[in-house]
Coordinates of C-alpha atoms and ligand atoms in Angstrom, one line a residue:
M16 CA 29.4 10.1 1.2
D17 CA 27.2 10.1 -1.9
R18 CA 23.9 11.8 -2.3
I19 CA 21.0 11.3 -4.6
R20 CA 19.3 14.4 -6.2
I21 CA 15.8 13.9 -7.5
V22 CA 13.6 16.4 -9.3
G23 CA 10.0 15.3 -8.9
G24 CA 7.1 15.3 -11.3
S25 CA 7.9 12.7 -14.0
R26 CA 5.6 9.8 -14.6
L27 CA 7.4 6.5 -14.8
E28 CA 7.2 4.7 -18.2
G29 CA 9.3 1.7 -19.4
V30 CA 10.9 -1.5 -18.2
I31 CA 12.7 -2.1 -14.9
P32 CA 14.6 -5.4 -14.7
I33 CA 14.3 -7.0 -11.2
S34 CA 17.5 -8.2 -9.6
G35 CA 18.2 -11.3 -7.6
A36 CA 16.9 -11.0 -4.0
K37 CA 19.4 -9.7 -1.4
N38 CA 17.6 -11.6 1.3
A39 CA 18.0 -14.8 -0.5
A40 CA 21.5 -14.1 -1.8
L41 CA 22.9 -13.6 1.7
P42 CA 21.9 -17.0 3.3
L43 CA 22.7 -18.8 0.0
M44 CA 26.2 -17.4 0.1
I45 CA 26.5 -18.4 3.8
A46 CA 25.5 -21.9 2.9
S47 CA 28.7 -22.3 0.9
L48 CA 30.4 -22.8 4.3
L49 CA 28.6 -26.1 4.6
T50 CA 30.5 -27.9 1.8
R51 CA 34.1 -28.5 0.6
E52 CA 32.8 -28.4 -2.9
T53 CA 32.0 -25.4 -5.1
L54 CA 28.7 -23.6 -4.8
T55 CA 27.8 -21.6 -7.8
L56 CA 25.1 -18.9 -7.5
E57 CA 23.6 -17.2 -10.5
N58 CA 21.5 -14.0 -10.7
L59 CA 23.4 -12.5 -7.8
P60 CA 22.7 -8.8 -7.3
R61 CA 25.5 -6.2 -7.2
L62 CA 25.1 -4.8 -3.8
A63 CA 27.2 -3.5 -0.9
D64 CA 25.8 -6.2 1.4
V65 CA 26.9 -8.9 -1.0
R66 CA 30.4 -7.4 -1.3
L67 CA 30.7 -7.2 2.5
L68 CA 29.6 -10.8 3.0
L69 CA 32.2 -11.9 0.5
R70 CA 34.8 -10.2 2.7
I71 CA 33.4 -11.9 5.8
L72 CA 33.4 -15.3 4.1
G73 CA 36.9 -14.6 2.8
N74 CA 38.0 -14.2 6.3
H75 CA 36.9 -17.7 7.1
G76 CA 38.8 -19.0 4.1
V77 CA 36.1 -19.1 1.4
D78 CA 37.6 -18.4 -2.1
H79 CA 35.4 -16.8 -4.6
A80 CA 35.3 -16.0 -8.3
I81 CA 32.8 -13.8 -10.1
A82 CA 32.3 -14.9 -13.7
G83 CA 32.8 -12.2 -16.4
K84 CA 30.0 -10.7 -18.4
R85 CA 28.8 -13.1 -21.1
P86 CA 27.8 -12.1 -24.6
G87 CA 24.2 -10.8 -24.6
E88 CA 24.2 -9.9 -20.9
S89 CA 23.5 -6.3 -20.0
A90 CA 25.3 -4.4 -17.2
I91 CA 22.2 -5.1 -15.1
S92 CA 22.1 -8.9 -15.6
G93 CA 22.8 -10.8 -12.3
Q94 CA 26.3 -12.0 -11.7
T95 CA 27.5 -15.6 -11.4
L96 CA 29.5 -16.3 -8.3
H97 CA 31.6 -19.4 -7.5
L98 CA 32.2 -20.0 -3.8
D99 CA 34.7 -22.5 -2.6
A100 CA 35.0 -23.3 1.1
K101 CA 37.4 -26.2 0.8
N102 CA 39.5 -25.0 3.7
I103 CA 38.0 -23.1 6.5
V104 CA 40.9 -21.3 8.1
D105 CA 39.2 -19.3 10.8
T106 CA 36.0 -19.9 12.8
T107 CA 35.8 -16.4 14.2
A108 CA 33.7 -13.7 12.7
P109 CA 35.0 -10.4 14.1
Y110 CA 33.0 -7.4 15.4
E111 CA 34.4 -5.1 12.7
L112 CA 32.6 -7.1 10.0
V113 CA 29.5 -8.6 11.7
S114 CA 28.5 -5.2 13.2
R115 CA 27.9 -3.8 9.7
M116 CA 25.4 -6.4 8.6
R117 CA 23.1 -8.4 10.9
A118 CA 22.7 -11.4 8.5
S119 CA 26.4 -12.2 8.7
F120 CA 25.7 -13.5 12.3
W121 CA 24.1 -16.5 10.5
V122 CA 27.6 -17.9 9.7
L123 CA 27.5 -19.3 13.2
A124 CA 25.2 -22.1 12.0
P125 CA 27.3 -23.6 9.1
L126 CA 30.6 -23.0 10.9
L127 CA 29.3 -25.0 13.9
A128 CA 27.8 -27.7 11.7
R129 CA 31.0 -28.2 9.7
M130 CA 33.8 -27.3 12.3
G131 CA 32.1 -28.0 15.6
E132 CA 33.0 -24.5 16.9
A133 CA 32.6 -20.9 16.1
K134 CA 33.0 -17.5 17.7
V135 CA 30.9 -14.8 16.2
S136 CA 30.4 -11.2 17.3
L137 CA 26.9 -10.2 18.3
P138 CA 25.3 -8.4 15.2
G139 CA 24.6 -4.9 14.1
G140 CA 22.8 -3.9 10.9
C141 CA 19.9 -1.6 10.3
A142 CA 19.0 0.6 13.3
I143 CA 15.3 -0.6 13.5
G144 CA 14.7 -1.2 17.1
T145 CA 16.1 -4.0 19.3
R146 CA 16.8 -7.0 17.2
P147 CA 17.7 -9.7 19.6
V148 CA 19.4 -13.1 18.8
D149 CA 17.8 -15.2 21.6
L150 CA 15.7 -17.3 19.2
L151 CA 18.7 -17.9 16.9
L152 CA 20.7 -19.2 19.8
M153 CA 17.8 -21.2 21.2
A154 CA 17.6 -23.1 17.9
L155 CA 21.3 -24.0 18.1
E156 CA 21.0 -25.1 21.7
K157 CA 18.2 -27.5 20.7
L158 CA 20.7 -29.1 18.3
G159 CA 23.1 -29.8 21.1
V160 CA 25.3 -26.6 20.9
G161 CA 27.0 -25.3 24.1
L162 CA 26.9 -21.5 24.2
D163 CA 28.8 -18.8 26.1
I164 CA 28.6 -15.0 25.6
E165 CA 31.9 -13.2 26.3
A166 CA 32.9 -9.7 25.6
G167 CA 30.3 -9.2 22.8
Y168 CA 31.0 -12.6 21.2
V169 CA 29.0 -15.7 21.0
I170 CA 31.3 -18.7 21.6
A171 CA 29.6 -21.9 20.4
R172 CA 30.8 -25.4 20.7
A173 CA 29.6 -28.8 19.5
P174 CA 32.7 -30.9 19.7
K175 CA 30.9 -34.2 18.9
G176 CA 28.9 -32.6 16.1
L177 CA 25.2 -31.4 16.1
T178 CA 22.3 -33.7 16.9
G179 CA 18.8 -33.3 15.5
G180 CA 16.0 -32.0 17.7
Q181 CA 12.7 -30.3 18.0
I182 CA 12.9 -26.5 17.5
V183 CA 9.8 -24.6 18.4
F184 CA 10.0 -20.9 17.5
P185 CA 7.6 -18.8 19.7
K186 CA 7.7 -16.1 17.1
V187 CA 8.3 -16.4 13.4
T188 CA 12.0 -15.6 12.6
V189 CA 13.5 -15.6 9.1
G190 CA 17.1 -15.7 10.4
G191 CA 16.3 -18.3 13.0
T192 CA 14.7 -20.6 10.3
H193 CA 17.7 -20.0 7.9
M194 CA 20.1 -21.0 10.7
A195 CA 18.1 -24.0 11.8
L196 CA 17.9 -25.3 8.2
M197 CA 21.7 -25.0 7.7
A198 CA 22.6 -26.5 11.1
A199 CA 20.1 -29.3 11.0
S200 CA 21.2 -30.3 7.4
L201 CA 24.5 -31.6 8.9
A202 CA 23.2 -32.7 12.3
R203 CA 23.0 -36.4 13.3
G204 CA 19.4 -37.5 13.1
D205 CA 16.1 -35.7 12.4
T206 CA 15.0 -32.2 13.2
V207 CA 11.6 -30.6 13.1
I208 CA 11.3 -26.8 12.9
H209 CA 7.9 -25.7 14.3
N210 CA 6.4 -22.3 13.5
A211 CA 9.1 -21.9 10.8
A212 CA 9.2 -18.8 8.6
R213 CA 7.4 -19.3 5.3
E214 CA 9.2 -16.5 3.3
P215 CA 10.1 -17.3 -0.3
E216 CA 13.8 -16.8 0.7
I217 CA 13.5 -19.8 3.1
V218 CA 12.2 -21.9 0.2
D219 CA 15.1 -20.7 -2.0
L220 CA 17.7 -21.7 0.6
A221 CA 16.0 -25.0 1.2
D222 CA 15.9 -25.7 -2.6
C223 CA 19.7 -25.0 -2.8
L224 CA 20.5 -27.1 0.2
I225 CA 18.4 -30.0 -1.3
K226 CA 20.6 -29.6 -4.5
M227 CA 23.6 -29.9 -2.3
G228 CA 22.3 -33.2 -0.9
A229 CA 20.3 -32.1 2.2
K230 CA 17.1 -33.9 3.1
I231 CA 14.4 -31.2 3.7
R232 CA 10.7 -31.5 3.5
G233 CA 8.1 -28.8 4.1
A234 CA 10.0 -25.6 3.3
G235 CA 7.4 -22.9 2.6
T236 CA 5.1 -24.3 5.3
S237 CA 5.3 -23.7 9.0
T238 CA 6.6 -27.2 9.8
I239 CA 9.9 -28.1 8.2
E240 CA 11.5 -31.6 8.7
I241 CA 15.2 -32.2 8.1
S242 CA 17.0 -35.5 8.2
G243 CA 20.7 -34.8 8.7
V244 CA 23.3 -36.1 6.3
T245 CA 27.1 -36.5 7.0
S246 CA 28.2 -34.1 4.2
L247 CA 26.9 -31.8 1.6
G248 CA 28.2 -31.3 -2.0
G249 CA 28.5 -28.5 -4.5
A250 CA 25.5 -27.2 -6.5
R251 CA 24.5 -24.5 -9.0
H252 CA 21.5 -22.3 -8.0
A253 CA 19.9 -19.2 -9.3
V254 CA 18.8 -16.6 -6.7
L255 CA 15.1 -15.9 -6.8
P256 CA 13.9 -12.4 -7.9
D257 CA 13.7 -9.7 -5.3
R258 CA 10.1 -9.3 -4.1
I259 CA 11.0 -6.2 -2.1
E260 CA 12.6 -4.5 -5.0
T261 CA 9.5 -5.5 -7.1
G262 CA 7.2 -4.0 -4.5
T263 CA 9.2 -0.9 -4.2
Y264 CA 9.1 -0.1 -7.9
A265 CA 5.4 -1.1 -8.1
M266 CA 4.8 1.5 -5.3
A267 CA 6.9 4.1 -7.1
V268 CA 4.7 3.7 -10.2
A269 CA 1.5 3.8 -8.1
M270 CA 2.8 7.1 -6.7
T271 CA 3.9 8.8 -10.0
G272 CA 1.4 7.3 -12.3
G273 CA 2.6 5.7 -15.5
D274 CA 3.1 2.2 -16.9
V275 CA 6.1 0.1 -16.0
F276 CA 6.9 -3.6 -16.7
L277 CA 8.9 -5.2 -13.9
Q278 CA 10.9 -7.7 -15.8
G279 CA 11.5 -11.0 -14.1
A280 CA 9.3 -10.2 -11.2
R281 CA 7.1 -13.1 -9.8
P282 CA 3.7 -11.9 -8.5
E283 CA 3.2 -14.8 -6.2
L284 CA 6.2 -13.7 -4.1
L285 CA 4.3 -10.5 -3.0
Q286 CA 0.6 -11.1 -3.6
A287 CA -0.5 -9.3 -0.4
A288 CA 1.4 -6.2 -1.4
L289 CA 0.1 -6.3 -5.0
D290 CA -3.5 -6.8 -3.8
T291 CA -3.1 -3.8 -1.5
L292 CA -1.7 -1.7 -4.4
T293 CA -4.7 -2.7 -6.5
R294 CA -7.0 -1.3 -3.8
T295 CA -5.1 2.0 -4.0
G296 CA -6.1 2.3 -7.7
A297 CA -3.1 0.8 -9.5
E298 CA -3.7 -1.7 -12.2
I299 CA -1.6 -4.8 -11.9
T300 CA -1.3 -7.6 -14.5
S301 CA 1.3 -10.3 -14.8
D302 CA 2.6 -12.9 -17.2
S303 CA 5.4 -15.4 -17.2
L304 CA 7.9 -12.7 -17.9
G305 CA 7.0 -10.2 -15.2
V306 CA 4.6 -7.8 -13.6
R307 CA 3.1 -4.7 -15.2
V308 CA 2.0 -1.8 -13.0
R309 CA -0.1 1.0 -14.4
R310 CA -1.9 4.0 -12.9
G311 CA -3.7 6.7 -14.8
G312 CA -4.4 10.2 -13.5
G313 CA -6.9 9.4 -10.8
R314 CA -6.4 10.0 -7.0
I315 CA -4.6 7.4 -4.9
H316 CA -7.1 5.6 -2.6
S317 CA -6.1 5.3 1.1
V318 CA -5.9 1.7 2.3
D319 CA -5.0 0.4 5.8
V320 CA -2.3 -2.2 6.2
M321 CA -0.7 -4.3 8.9
T322 CA 2.7 -5.9 8.4
D323 CA 2.9 -9.7 9.0
P324 CA 5.2 -12.6 8.3
F325 CA 4.8 -14.1 4.8
P326 CA 2.3 -14.4 3.1
G327 CA 1.2 -11.2 4.8
F328 CA 2.2 -7.6 3.9
P329 CA 6.0 -7.5 4.3
T330 CA 7.6 -5.2 6.9
D331 CA 10.2 -4.4 4.3
L332 CA 7.6 -2.6 2.2
Q333 CA 6.0 -0.7 5.0
A334 CA 8.0 2.5 4.6
Q335 CA 7.5 2.6 0.8
F336 CA 3.7 2.1 1.3
M337 CA 3.7 4.9 3.8
A338 CA 5.3 7.2 1.2
L339 CA 2.5 6.3 -1.2
M340 CA -0.2 7.0 1.4
T341 CA 1.1 10.5 2.1
R342 CA -0.6 11.4 -1.2
A343 CA -3.7 9.3 -0.8
D344 CA -7.3 10.7 -0.8
G345 CA -8.0 10.1 2.9
V346 CA -6.6 8.6 6.1
S347 CA -4.6 5.4 6.2
R348 CA -3.5 3.4 9.2
I349 CA -0.2 1.5 8.8
T350 CA 0.5 -0.9 11.7
E351 CA 4.0 -2.4 12.1
T352 CA 3.9 -5.8 13.9
I353 CA 7.3 -7.2 13.2
F354 CA 9.8 -4.6 14.4
E355 CA 9.4 -2.0 17.0
N356 CA 10.7 1.5 16.1
R357 CA 10.6 0.8 12.4
F358 CA 9.1 4.3 11.8
M359 CA 12.3 6.3 11.4
H360 CA 11.1 7.4 8.0
V361 CA 8.1 9.2 9.5
Q362 CA 10.1 12.3 10.5
E363 CA 11.9 12.5 7.2
L364 CA 8.6 12.1 5.2
A365 CA 7.3 15.0 7.3
R366 CA 10.0 17.1 5.7
F367 CA 8.2 16.8 2.4
G368 CA 5.0 18.1 4.1
A369 CA 3.5 14.7 4.8
K370 CA 1.0 14.5 7.6
I371 CA 1.7 11.5 9.8
H372 CA 1.3 10.9 13.5
L373 CA 2.2 7.8 15.5
E374 CA -0.1 5.9 17.8
H375 CA 2.1 3.2 19.4
D376 CA 2.7 0.6 16.6
T377 CA 0.5 2.4 14.1
A378 CA 1.3 5.4 11.8
V379 CA -1.8 7.4 10.9
V380 CA -1.2 9.0 7.5
T381 CA -3.5 11.8 6.3
G382 CA -3.0 12.2 2.5
V383 CA -2.1 15.7 1.3
P384 CA -2.5 17.0 -2.3
T385 CA 1.2 17.9 -2.8
L386 CA 4.6 17.1 -1.3
K387 CA 7.5 19.6 -1.6
G388 CA 11.1 18.6 -2.2
A389 CA 13.5 18.9 0.7
P390 CA 16.9 17.7 1.9
V391 CA 16.3 14.4 3.7
M392 CA 18.4 11.8 5.4
A393 CA 18.3 8.0 4.8
T394 CA 18.2 6.2 8.1
D395 CA 17.9 2.5 7.1
L396 CA 17.7 0.5 4.0
R397 CA 13.9 0.4 3.4
A398 CA 13.3 3.8 4.9
S399 CA 15.7 5.4 2.5
V400 CA 13.9 4.2 -0.6
S401 CA 10.6 5.5 0.8
L402 CA 12.2 9.0 0.6
V403 CA 13.0 8.3 -3.0
I404 CA 9.4 7.4 -3.7
A405 CA 8.2 10.6 -2.0
A406 CA 10.7 12.7 -3.9
L407 CA 9.5 11.3 -7.3
V408 CA 6.3 13.3 -6.9
A409 CA 7.5 16.1 -4.7
E410 CA 7.5 19.6 -6.3
G411 CA 11.0 20.8 -6.9
E412 CA 14.2 19.2 -5.8
T413 CA 15.1 16.6 -3.1
T414 CA 18.5 15.6 -2.0
V415 CA 18.7 12.2 -0.2
H416 CA 21.8 12.1 2.1
R417 CA 23.5 8.9 3.4
V418 CA 22.6 6.8 0.3
Y419 CA 25.0 4.1 1.4
H420 CA 21.8 2.6 3.1
L421 CA 20.3 2.4 -0.4
D422 CA 23.4 0.8 -1.9
R423 CA 23.1 -2.1 0.6
G424 CA 19.9 -3.3 -1.0
F425 CA 19.0 -1.6 -4.3
E426 CA 21.0 -2.4 -7.4
Q427 CA 21.5 0.5 -9.8
L428 CA 18.5 2.4 -8.4
E429 CA 19.2 5.7 -10.3
Q430 CA 19.8 3.9 -13.6
K431 CA 16.6 1.8 -13.2
L432 CA 14.4 4.8 -12.3
G433 CA 16.2 7.1 -14.8
A434 CA 15.5 4.7 -17.7
C435 CA 11.8 5.1 -17.0
G436 CA 11.9 8.9 -17.1
A437 CA 12.7 9.9 -13.5
L438 CA 15.1 12.8 -13.0
V439 CA 17.5 11.1 -10.6
E440 CA 21.3 11.6 -10.3
R441 CA 23.9 10.5 -7.9
I442 CA 26.3 13.2 -6.6
S443 CA 29.5 11.6 -5.4
G444 CA 31.3 12.8 -2.3
G445 CA 30.2 15.4 0.3
D446 CA 28.0 14.6 3.3
Ligands
UD1_27 C1 14.9 -10.8 7.9 C2 15.2 -9.9 6.7 C3 14.6 -8.5 6.9 C4 13.1 -8.6 7.3 C5 12.9 -9.6 8.4 C6 11.4 -9.8 8.7 C7 17.2 -10.8 5.8 C8 18.7 -10.6 5.5 N1 16.6 -9.8 6.5 O1 15.5 -10.2 9.0 O2 14.8 -7.7 5.7 O3 12.7 -7.3 7.6 O4 13.4 -10.8 8.1 O5 10.8 -10.2 7.5 O6 16.6 -11.7 5.3 N2 13.5 -11.9 16.9 C9 13.7 -12.2 18.2 N3 14.8 -13.0 18.6 C10 15.6 -13.5 17.7 C11 15.4 -13.2 16.3 C12 14.4 -12.4 15.9 O7 13.0 -11.7 19.1 O8 16.5 -14.3 18.0 C13 12.4 -11.0 16.5 C14 12.9 -9.8 15.8 O9 13.3 -8.8 16.7 C15 11.6 -9.4 15.0 C16 11.1 -10.7 14.6 O10 11.6 -11.7 15.5 O11 10.7 -8.7 15.9 C17 11.4 -11.2 13.2 O12 12.8 -11.0 13.0 P1 13.5 -12.0 11.9 O13 12.5 -12.6 11.0 O14 14.5 -12.9 12.6 O15 14.3 -10.9 11.1 P2 15.7 -11.1 10.3 O16 15.9 -12.5 10.0 O17 16.8 -10.4 11.1

């Protein structure tokens, strides 16, 4: 297993290109199952999760081709992927594949919509508390799907096709909204999703489905209306920039000090996080080409945050923000409202000398003047990058173990940070 070695102390200066969003790329790729025609996705990030989902889709019979590098493109430019689900050969998604990535469970919706049946293993993914699928299944039941759970598999049937209905989510769920959008697009009649997730990735999926011929109104608001159509066609769609990657590097600059332009970033996708960073003392400006983050030599101010569904402060930036607060000039309270047990980074941050204690769903962080490098272990995707942020200012050397978590969601992290002056290297093999 690879490790990442970081020597702390360098300010970040330069340009970081922002990749396509993992959390948009995955549902967009899954949407290819809805049509017999080719779906072309541009600006696709090179990530382990994308490669794994290609394997899962391949198992169902989806062919894919990745376009070669075009003149003028750098190694970091997004890829163009053609997905062709003309013949679905298998409607089962096996445990071996689904257990490695929770989002792959979402194939259930398009398989049912197109084939009238699907058998999908209950999911795995990041170890961040219990992540049930009750609401995802409830949404499908509202569209006329019959469900059984047998030996760890969901067996779903809609032999006469899906029928539109009213879906009321008692809690905002991104995955539930993605699945409902895909299923309802091919259902007979009209569907209304109440209390829908408003995340930008939902809007990106809806935009792509509309290009494919779906009739969707209201994506980006909490009520989405869908009029089902009998079939969907091919489309070409560019994946939106990754707001979590943007926020992560913005926090890294706020931590180290310096001046970095996040090329291709769109500030409106993470306004709450950028406003919070401004309150910590970072200076943030933006133009049509991206977002610039600067911080001079002053102390980092402590700020309280609470995670919330979009447009609130994203749970996927909570760990990174906590890393920043370990060096702030006071006490910060960070409350996690989306996932229980999403504090596994706390004990690893403590290894740098951070002072954090937990009070139920709140981490109370008392800033310290210095962190010290240490061997640490990545536990999940977002937690692991918080360790990188801490390591960038820690005195001496840090080794982050289990970096496969990072590779799931951050494209070319060492290259991007290294190009801005960070001392980061990957060590292949070993534990
Ligand atoms: C997606 C994101 C993830 C992000 C999360 C919240 C992807 C690939 N992943 O995950 O990075 O952290 O949104 O913004 O886009 N819930 C239930 N029952 C269900 C489904 C969800 O109780 O059937 C709960 C979850 O446990 C959690 C909350 O609803 O407490 C939100 O989860 P959800 O929005 O569904 O997260 P994901 O779609 O899995």
